[in-house]
């Protein structure tokens, strides 16, 4: 059997990951499938998900060591967007896509469901990702909930994903079938977002106030995607 070995992280992390993968490659005897709700995930599927998830988390190390990471009040640029897509968003999406193929997944969320998901992030502790991520900032959570109530139901239900970032902020993603997107991050005092259309270079908007007028502008952009 091919052995998975990770060589793109610190020595201690490398050792931890390799020990972890030894357990994955040599699991104790167990039934071939495990029920999750109405879905059944095979042992091979679990291994694929775990590898994808570990790879995504190991890549976060590079982001924490990068000068591009801005804690608590997010900013986007051409440079850090490339880092973000390579080290966080693509591995994260690969992991989620694998998971989605194996389990039932609800795409559209109501406003209450989005708020419930945001409040559930408060249970994240220091280092929740295994690599020193800070807990979600209470003020960032409050700002994200306030922002959600500035949006109409159609925009809220069009959210493709909402998740905490390792630097204590909240990210929202809207995208269409052509993978054109608006990716938004909310911090303690401001929000930042970028728009990527298939025919254009990304356009960045940083240090934006969190208010109804800005929410309307962002909503208009989302509607146009």
Coordinates of C-alpha atoms in Angstrom, one line a residue:
X1 CA 0.0 0.0 0.0
X2 CA 1.3 3.5 -0.9
X3 CA 2.3 5.4 2.2
X4 CA 1.2 9.1 2.5
X5 CA 3.9 11.4 3.8
X6 CA 3.8 15.1 4.2
X7 CA 6.8 17.2 3.6
X8 CA 5.5 20.8 3.4
X9 CA 5.2 21.7 7.1
X10 CA 7.3 22.0 10.3
X11 CA 9.2 19.0 11.7
X12 CA 6.8 18.6 14.7
X13 CA 3.8 18.9 12.5
X14 CA 5.3 16.5 10.0
X15 CA 5.8 13.9 12.7
X16 CA 2.3 14.4 14.1
X17 CA 0.8 14.1 10.6
X18 CA 2.8 11.0 9.7
X19 CA 1.8 9.3 13.0
X20 CA -1.8 10.2 12.3
X21 CA -1.7 8.7 8.8
X22 CA -0.1 5.5 10.2
X23 CA -3.4 5.1 12.2
X24 CA -5.4 5.8 9.1
X25 CA -3.5 3.3 6.9
X26 CA -3.6 0.6 9.6
X27 CA -7.1 1.0 11.2
X28 CA -8.5 -1.5 13.6
X29 CA -10.9 -4.0 12.2
X30 CA -14.4 -2.5 11.7
X31 CA -17.5 -2.9 9.5
X32 CA -16.9 -1.9 5.9
X33 CA -19.4 0.9 6.0
X34 CA -20.6 3.4 8.7
X35 CA -24.0 5.0 8.6
X36 CA -24.4 8.8 8.8
X37 CA -28.0 9.8 8.6
X38 CA -29.3 8.5 5.2
X39 CA -25.8 8.2 3.8
X40 CA -23.2 5.5 4.0
X41 CA -19.5 6.4 3.9
X42 CA -17.1 3.6 3.0
X43 CA -13.7 3.2 4.7
X44 CA -12.1 4.4 1.5
X45 CA -14.2 7.5 1.5
X46 CA -13.3 8.2 5.1
X47 CA -9.7 7.9 4.3
X48 CA -10.1 10.2 1.3
X49 CA -11.9 12.8 3.4
X50 CA -9.3 12.6 6.2
X51 CA -6.4 13.0 3.8
X52 CA -8.0 16.0 2.1
X53 CA -8.9 17.5 5.5
X54 CA -5.4 17.0 6.9
X55 CA -3.8 18.5 3.7
X56 CA -6.1 21.5 4.0
X57 CA -5.2 22.1 7.6
X58 CA -1.4 21.6 7.0
X59 CA -1.5 24.3 4.4
X60 CA -2.8 26.7 7.0
X61 CA 0.7 26.8 8.5
X62 CA 2.0 28.6 5.5
X63 CA -0.7 31.2 5.8
X64 CA 0.0 31.9 9.4
X65 CA 3.7 32.4 8.6
X66 CA 2.9 34.7 5.7
X67 CA 2.9 38.5 6.1
X68 CA -0.3 38.6 4.0
X69 CA -2.4 37.4 6.9
X70 CA -4.2 40.3 8.7
X71 CA -5.8 39.4 12.0
X72 CA -9.2 40.6 13.0
X73 CA -9.7 43.1 10.2
X74 CA -9.4 41.4 6.9
X75 CA -7.9 42.7 3.7
X76 CA -7.7 41.3 0.2
X77 CA -5.1 41.9 -2.5
X78 CA -3.9 40.2 -5.7
X79 CA -1.0 38.7 -3.8
X80 CA -2.8 37.3 -0.8
X81 CA -5.7 36.1 -2.9
X82 CA -3.3 33.8 -4.7
X83 CA -2.0 32.5 -1.3
X84 CA -5.6 32.2 0.0
X85 CA -6.8 30.3 -3.0
X86 CA -3.8 28.0 -3.0
X87 CA -3.4 27.3 0.7
X88 CA -6.9 27.6 2.1
X89 CA -9.8 27.9 -0.2
X90 CA -8.9 25.2 -2.8
X91 CA -8.0 22.6 -0.2
X92 CA -11.0 23.5 1.9
X93 CA -13.3 23.3 -1.2
X94 CA -11.7 19.9 -2.2
X95 CA -12.4 18.6 1.3
X96 CA -16.0 19.9 1.3
X97 CA -16.6 18.6 -2.2
X98 CA -15.5 15.1 -1.2
X99 CA -17.7 15.3 1.9
X100 CA -20.6 16.5 -0.2
X101 CA -20.3 13.5 -2.5
X102 CA -20.6 11.1 0.4
X103 CA -23.2 12.8 2.6
X104 CA -26.4 14.7 2.1
X105 CA -25.7 18.4 2.0
X106 CA -28.2 21.3 2.1
X107 CA -27.2 24.1 -0.3
X108 CA -29.6 26.9 0.6
X109 CA -29.9 28.2 4.2
X110 CA -32.6 30.4 5.7
X111 CA -31.6 33.5 7.7
X112 CA -32.2 31.6 11.0
X113 CA -30.0 28.7 9.8
X114 CA -27.2 31.1 8.9
X115 CA -27.4 32.8 12.3
X116 CA -27.5 29.4 14.1
X117 CA -24.4 28.4 12.2
X118 CA -22.6 31.6 13.1
X119 CA -23.4 31.2 16.8
X120 CA -22.3 27.6 16.7
X121 CA -18.7 28.8 15.9
X122 CA -18.5 30.3 19.5
X123 CA -17.6 26.9 20.7
X124 CA -14.3 26.9 18.8
X125 CA -11.3 27.0 21.2
X126 CA -7.8 28.3 20.8
X127 CA -6.1 26.1 18.2
X128 CA -9.3 24.6 16.9
X129 CA -7.7 23.8 13.6
X130 CA -4.7 22.1 15.2
X131 CA -2.3 24.9 14.1
X132 CA -2.9 27.8 16.5
X133 CA -6.1 29.3 15.0
X134 CA -7.7 31.8 17.3
X135 CA -11.3 31.5 18.4
X136 CA -13.9 33.4 16.4
X137 CA -14.0 37.0 17.8
X138 CA -17.3 37.8 19.5
X139 CA -17.4 41.2 17.8
X140 CA -16.8 39.6 14.4
X141 CA -19.7 37.2 15.0
X142 CA -22.0 40.1 16.1
X143 CA -21.0 42.0 13.0
X144 CA -21.7 39.0 10.7
X145 CA -25.1 38.5 12.2
X146 CA -25.9 42.3 11.9
X147 CA -24.7 42.2 8.3
X148 CA -27.0 39.2 7.5
X149 CA -30.0 41.2 8.6
X150 CA -29.1 44.0 6.1
X151 CA -29.6 41.5 3.3
X152 CA -32.8 40.4 1.7
X153 CA -34.0 36.7 1.9
X154 CA -32.9 35.9 -1.7
X155 CA -29.4 37.0 -1.1
X156 CA -29.2 35.1 2.2
X157 CA -30.5 31.9 0.7
X158 CA -28.0 32.3 -2.1
X159 CA -25.0 32.0 0.3
X160 CA -22.9 29.0 -0.8
X161 CA -20.8 28.8 2.3
X162 CA -20.2 30.5 5.7
X163 CA -17.2 29.5 7.9
X164 CA -14.8 30.8 10.5
X165 CA -11.3 31.7 9.4
X166 CA -8.1 30.9 11.4
X167 CA -7.7 34.6 12.2
X168 CA -10.9 35.0 14.1
X169 CA -13.1 36.4 11.3
X170 CA -16.1 35.1 9.3
X171 CA -16.2 34.4 5.6
X172 CA -19.2 34.2 3.3
X173 CA -19.1 33.0 -0.3
X174 CA -21.6 33.5 -3.2
X175 CA -20.9 32.0 -6.5
X176 CA -22.6 30.9 -9.7
X177 CA -22.4 27.9 -12.0
X178 CA -19.4 29.5 -13.8
X179 CA -17.6 29.8 -10.5
X180 CA -17.8 33.6 -10.6
X181 CA -17.9 34.7 -7.1
X182 CA -18.0 37.3 -4.4
X183 CA -16.0 36.3 -1.3
X184 CA -16.5 38.4 1.8
X185 CA -14.8 38.5 5.2
X186 CA -16.1 40.3 8.2
X187 CA -13.9 41.4 11.1
X188 CA -14.2 43.3 14.4
X189 CA -14.5 46.8 12.7
X190 CA -14.7 46.4 8.9
X191 CA -15.3 44.0 6.1
X192 CA -13.4 43.2 3.0
X193 CA -14.4 41.4 -0.2
X194 CA -13.4 40.6 -3.7
X195 CA -15.3 39.9 -6.9
X196 CA -14.0 37.5 -9.5
X197 CA -15.8 37.3 -12.8
X198 CA -14.6 34.9 -15.5
X199 CA -13.8 37.7 -18.0
X200 CA -12.0 40.0 -15.6
X201 CA -9.3 40.2 -13.0
X202 CA -10.4 40.1 -9.4
X203 CA -11.6 43.4 -8.0
X204 CA -10.8 44.1 -4.3
X205 CA -12.6 46.2 -1.7
X206 CA -10.9 46.6 1.7
X207 CA -11.7 48.3 5.0
X208 CA -15.4 48.7 4.2
X209 CA -17.8 49.9 6.9
X210 CA -20.4 47.5 8.0
X211 CA -23.7 49.2 7.4
X212 CA -26.9 49.0 5.4
X213 CA -25.7 51.1 2.5
X214 CA -22.6 49.0 2.0
X215 CA -24.7 45.8 2.3
X216 CA -27.0 47.1 -0.4
X217 CA -24.0 47.8 -2.7
X218 CA -22.7 44.3 -2.1
X219 CA -26.2 42.8 -2.6
X220 CA -26.4 44.5 -6.0
X221 CA -23.1 43.0 -7.0
X222 CA -24.2 39.5 -5.9
X223 CA -27.4 39.9 -7.9
X224 CA -25.3 40.7 -11.0
X225 CA -23.1 37.5 -10.6

